[in-house]
Amino acid sequence: PHKNHDEEECKKPVISCDYCFMGEKVEDDTISSKCIPIYVSRCHHDRWTTAHAVPRKGEDPYAIQASANDLELSGYTDFVFKSDGEASIKALKRRAVEELRKKVGEVRVQYEEAGTGESQQNAHVERAIWEVEGLARTNVFAAEALHGVKTTLDHPLRIWAIEYAGQMINRAQVSSKDGRTAYELRKGRPYRRPLPPFGEAVMYLKVALNKRRRKYDDRFGTVIFVGLIERSNELRLLTPAGVIKVINVKRLPPSQR
């Protein structure tokens, strides 16, 4: 019998990556109130998808660290790193691998670039981009409807919705081929932790300073749930002062969410 394309690729893990944009593409490809550059990757072997809003295309420090962390969490030390032939994504791939080698030591990487105009050669990540963009929009619109607000394109809620879209795809999207999620393929078990909807207000237990708490201090704070920390599976929460991470949260009554 003939082997399909996926079976051939399983001989060596392949990770495809590319950029996309939400909003209006601008000339300098930097994040703004009109444009969010997004770095997306997908592993062909276990279908693991990652998505990050990045400050700009190319060798941006945040994008390099994000890509290197994604590669490290994959666990692969011998893989194909695939993209199109655009200079900015090629540069990012090489810098991310350099950073990966600083973290884990020797890594064998085969770089592969699709030809100009040959988008089908990078079809895995093109599909991932379509899924991430759609789910990020859905999460943002649902959060806006929940709170009765309209956010700007560079609002933190929209930025974190992009990363959480990839996390949701990995945990909830069941493949018609094998009936499993990407999380189950990579971790060996289904993801069963209940999570609040994206953008919902939740309560978290505040950590007392110096392990002492004043009796009249509030023990709980109200924050917005915006995603997960992959390495520790902590929850990412949005506060007026920035982002924090905690292990557990408490959902509020429906009228307060």
PDB file of N, CA, C and O in Angstrom, residues 142-170:
ATOM      1  N   ALA A 142     -16.323  37.045  22.363  1.00  0.00           N
ATOM      2  CA  ALA A 142     -17.090  36.526  23.503  1.00  0.00           C
ATOM      3  C   ALA A 142     -16.753  37.303  24.773  1.00  0.00           C
ATOM      4  O   ALA A 142     -17.646  37.617  25.574  1.00  0.00           O
ATOM      5  N   ALA A 143     -15.474  37.635  24.967  1.00  0.00           N
ATOM      6  CA  ALA A 143     -15.067  38.396  26.154  1.00  0.00           C
ATOM      7  C   ALA A 143     -15.637  39.814  26.112  1.00  0.00           C
ATOM      8  O   ALA A 143     -16.084  40.346  27.139  1.00  0.00           O
ATOM      9  N   GLU A 144     -15.627  40.424  24.940  1.00  0.00           N
ATOM     10  CA  GLU A 144     -16.199  41.764  24.805  1.00  0.00           C
ATOM     11  C   GLU A 144     -17.699  41.750  25.100  1.00  0.00           C
ATOM     12  O   GLU A 144     -18.218  42.658  25.761  1.00  0.00           O
ATOM     13  N   ALA A 145     -18.382  40.742  24.605  1.00  0.00           N
ATOM     14  CA  ALA A 145     -19.822  40.635  24.862  1.00  0.00           C
ATOM     15  C   ALA A 145     -20.093  40.404  26.343  1.00  0.00           C
ATOM     16  O   ALA A 145     -21.059  40.943  26.905  1.00  0.00           O
ATOM     17  N   LEU A 146     -19.242  39.616  26.992  1.00  0.00           N
ATOM     18  CA  LEU A 146     -19.411  39.325  28.413  1.00  0.00           C
ATOM     19  C   LEU A 146     -19.313  40.591  29.262  1.00  0.00           C
ATOM     20  O   LEU A 146     -20.092  40.794  30.194  1.00  0.00           O
ATOM     21  N   HIS A 147     -18.349  41.452  28.915  1.00  0.00           N
ATOM     22  CA  HIS A 147     -18.103  42.652  29.724  1.00  0.00           C
ATOM     23  C   HIS A 147     -18.749  43.913  29.140  1.00  0.00           C
ATOM     24  O   HIS A 147     -18.674  44.979  29.755  1.00  0.00           O
ATOM     25  N   GLY A 148     -19.356  43.799  27.963  1.00  0.00           N
ATOM     26  CA  GLY A 148     -20.006  44.945  27.359  1.00  0.00           C
ATOM     27  C   GLY A 148     -19.054  46.051  26.966  1.00  0.00           C
ATOM     28  O   GLY A 148     -19.364  47.235  27.132  1.00  0.00           O
ATOM     29  N   VAL A 149     -17.888  45.675  26.437  1.00  0.00           N
ATOM     30  CA  VAL A 149     -16.871  46.650  26.036  1.00  0.00           C
ATOM     31  C   VAL A 149     -16.400  46.344  24.622  1.00  0.00           C
ATOM     32  O   VAL A 149     -16.652  45.263  24.083  1.00  0.00           O
ATOM     33  N   LYS A 150     -15.678  47.298  24.039  1.00  0.00           N
ATOM     34  CA  LYS A 150     -15.033  47.111  22.750  1.00  0.00           C
ATOM     35  C   LYS A 150     -13.552  47.423  22.924  1.00  0.00           C
ATOM     36  O   LYS A 150     -13.196  48.520  23.374  1.00  0.00           O
ATOM     37  N   THR A 151     -12.682  46.485  22.607  1.00  0.00           N
ATOM     38  CA  THR A 151     -11.248  46.660  22.810  1.00  0.00           C
ATOM     39  C   THR A 151     -10.554  47.077  21.521  1.00  0.00           C
ATOM     40  O   THR A 151     -11.014  46.754  20.423  1.00  0.00           O
ATOM     41  N   THR A 152      -9.439  47.774  21.675  1.00  0.00           N
ATOM     42  CA  THR A 152      -8.606  48.130  20.522  1.00  0.00           C
ATOM     43  C   THR A 152      -7.750  46.933  20.135  1.00  0.00           C
ATOM     44  O   THR A 152      -7.575  45.991  20.919  1.00  0.00           O
ATOM     45  N   LEU A 153      -7.178  46.980  18.951  1.00  0.00           N
ATOM     46  CA  LEU A 153      -6.421  45.841  18.440  1.00  0.00           C
ATOM     47  C   LEU A 153      -5.208  45.515  19.304  1.00  0.00           C
ATOM     48  O   LEU A 153      -4.823  44.346  19.422  1.00  0.00           O
ATOM     49  N   ASP A 154      -4.584  46.527  19.911  1.00  0.00           N
ATOM     50  CA  ASP A 154      -3.396  46.291  20.730  1.00  0.00           C
ATOM     51  C   ASP A 154      -3.730  46.145  22.218  1.00  0.00           C
ATOM     52  O   ASP A 154      -2.833  46.188  23.064  1.00  0.00           O
ATOM     53  N   HIS A 155      -4.987  45.931  22.554  1.00  0.00           N
ATOM     54  CA  HIS A 155      -5.387  45.709  23.942  1.00  0.00           C
ATOM     55  C   HIS A 155      -4.810  44.377  24.439  1.00  0.00           C
ATOM     56  O   HIS A 155      -4.745  43.406  23.679  1.00  0.00           O
ATOM     57  N   PRO A 156      -4.359  44.296  25.697  1.00  0.00           N
ATOM     58  CA  PRO A 156      -3.795  43.040  26.219  1.00  0.00           C
ATOM     59  C   PRO A 156      -4.713  41.835  26.061  1.00  0.00           C
ATOM     60  O   PRO A 156      -4.237  40.711  25.850  1.00  0.00           O
ATOM     61  N   LEU A 157      -6.013  42.043  26.140  1.00  0.00           N
ATOM     62  CA  LEU A 157      -6.957  40.940  25.971  1.00  0.00           C
ATOM     63  C   LEU A 157      -6.799  40.300  24.601  1.00  0.00           C
ATOM     64  O   LEU A 157      -6.819  39.068  24.459  1.00  0.00           O
ATOM     65  N   ARG A 158      -6.632  41.114  23.569  1.00  0.00           N
ATOM     66  CA  ARG A 158      -6.466  40.586  22.213  1.00  0.00           C
ATOM     67  C   ARG A 158      -5.097  39.935  22.028  1.00  0.00           C
ATOM     68  O   ARG A 158      -4.968  38.939  21.307  1.00  0.00           O
ATOM     69  N   ILE A 159      -4.077  40.486  22.678  1.00  0.00           N
ATOM     70  CA  ILE A 159      -2.736  39.916  22.566  1.00  0.00           C
ATOM     71  C   ILE A 159      -2.706  38.502  23.146  1.00  0.00           C
ATOM     72  O   ILE A 159      -2.208  37.560  22.520  1.00  0.00           O
ATOM     73  N   TRP A 160      -3.260  38.336  24.352  1.00  0.00           N
ATOM     74  CA  TRP A 160      -3.229  37.019  24.991  1.00  0.00           C
ATOM     75  C   TRP A 160      -4.211  36.045  24.355  1.00  0.00           C
ATOM     76  O   TRP A 160      -4.036  34.824  24.457  1.00  0.00           O
ATOM     77  N   ALA A 161      -5.252  36.560  23.692  1.00  0.00           N
ATOM     78  CA  ALA A 161      -6.195  35.665  23.018  1.00  0.00           C
ATOM     79  C   ALA A 161      -5.509  34.850  21.931  1.00  0.00           C
ATOM     80  O   ALA A 161      -5.903  33.721  21.645  1.00  0.00           O
ATOM     81  N   ILE A 162      -4.473  35.413  21.334  1.00  0.00           N
ATOM     82  CA  ILE A 162      -3.755  34.720  20.262  1.00  0.00           C
ATOM     83  C   ILE A 162      -3.027  33.495  20.808  1.00  0.00           C
ATOM     84  O   ILE A 162      -3.122  32.394  20.259  1.00  0.00           O
ATOM     85  N   GLU A 163      -2.294  33.676  21.905  1.00  0.00           N
ATOM     86  CA  GLU A 163      -1.571  32.546  22.488  1.00  0.00           C
ATOM     87  C   GLU A 163      -2.528  31.488  23.027  1.00  0.00           C
ATOM     88  O   GLU A 163      -2.301  30.287  22.863  1.00  0.00           O
ATOM     89  N   TYR A 164      -3.615  31.940  23.650  1.00  0.00           N
ATOM     90  CA  TYR A 164      -4.568  30.986  24.214  1.00  0.00           C
ATOM     91  C   TYR A 164      -5.281  30.197  23.117  1.00  0.00           C
ATOM     92  O   TYR A 164      -5.681  29.049  23.337  1.00  0.00           O
ATOM     93  N   ALA A 165      -5.428  30.775  21.949  1.00  0.00           N
ATOM     94  CA  ALA A 165      -6.046  30.041  20.841  1.00  0.00           C
ATOM     95  C   ALA A 165      -5.247  28.776  20.535  1.00  0.00           C
ATOM     96  O   ALA A 165      -5.819  27.689  20.350  1.00  0.00           O
ATOM     97  N   GLY A 166      -3.923  28.896  20.474  1.00  0.00           N
ATOM     98  CA  GLY A 166      -3.089  27.716  20.255  1.00  0.00           C
ATOM     99  C   GLY A 166      -3.226  26.713  21.382  1.00  0.00           C
ATOM    100  O   GLY A 166      -3.291  25.488  21.155  1.00  0.00           O
ATOM    101  N   GLN A 167      -3.283  27.194  22.626  1.00  0.00           N
ATOM    102  CA  GLN A 167      -3.426  26.302  23.772  1.00  0.00           C
ATOM    103  C   GLN A 167      -4.752  25.561  23.735  1.00  0.00           C
ATOM    104  O   GLN A 167      -4.820  24.372  24.070  1.00  0.00           O
ATOM    105  N   MET A 168      -5.816  26.228  23.313  1.00  0.00           N
ATOM    106  CA  MET A 168      -7.120  25.579  23.211  1.00  0.00           C
ATOM    107  C   MET A 168      -7.136  24.516  22.118  1.00  0.00           C
ATOM    108  O   MET A 168      -7.696  23.431  22.290  1.00  0.00           O
ATOM    109  N   ILE A 169      -6.512  24.834  20.988  1.00  0.00           N
ATOM    110  CA  ILE A 169      -6.451  23.873  19.883  1.00  0.00           C
ATOM    111  C   ILE A 169      -5.759  22.591  20.338  1.00  0.00           C
ATOM    112  O   ILE A 169      -6.217  21.481  20.053  1.00  0.00           O
ATOM    113  N   ASN A 170      -4.658  22.733  21.067  1.00  0.00           N
ATOM    114  CA  ASN A 170      -3.912  21.559  21.525  1.00  0.00           C
ATOM    115  C   ASN A 170      -4.716  20.704  22.488  1.00  0.00           C
ATOM    116  O   ASN A 170      -4.583  19.475  22.499  1.00  0.00           O
TER     117      ASN A 170
END
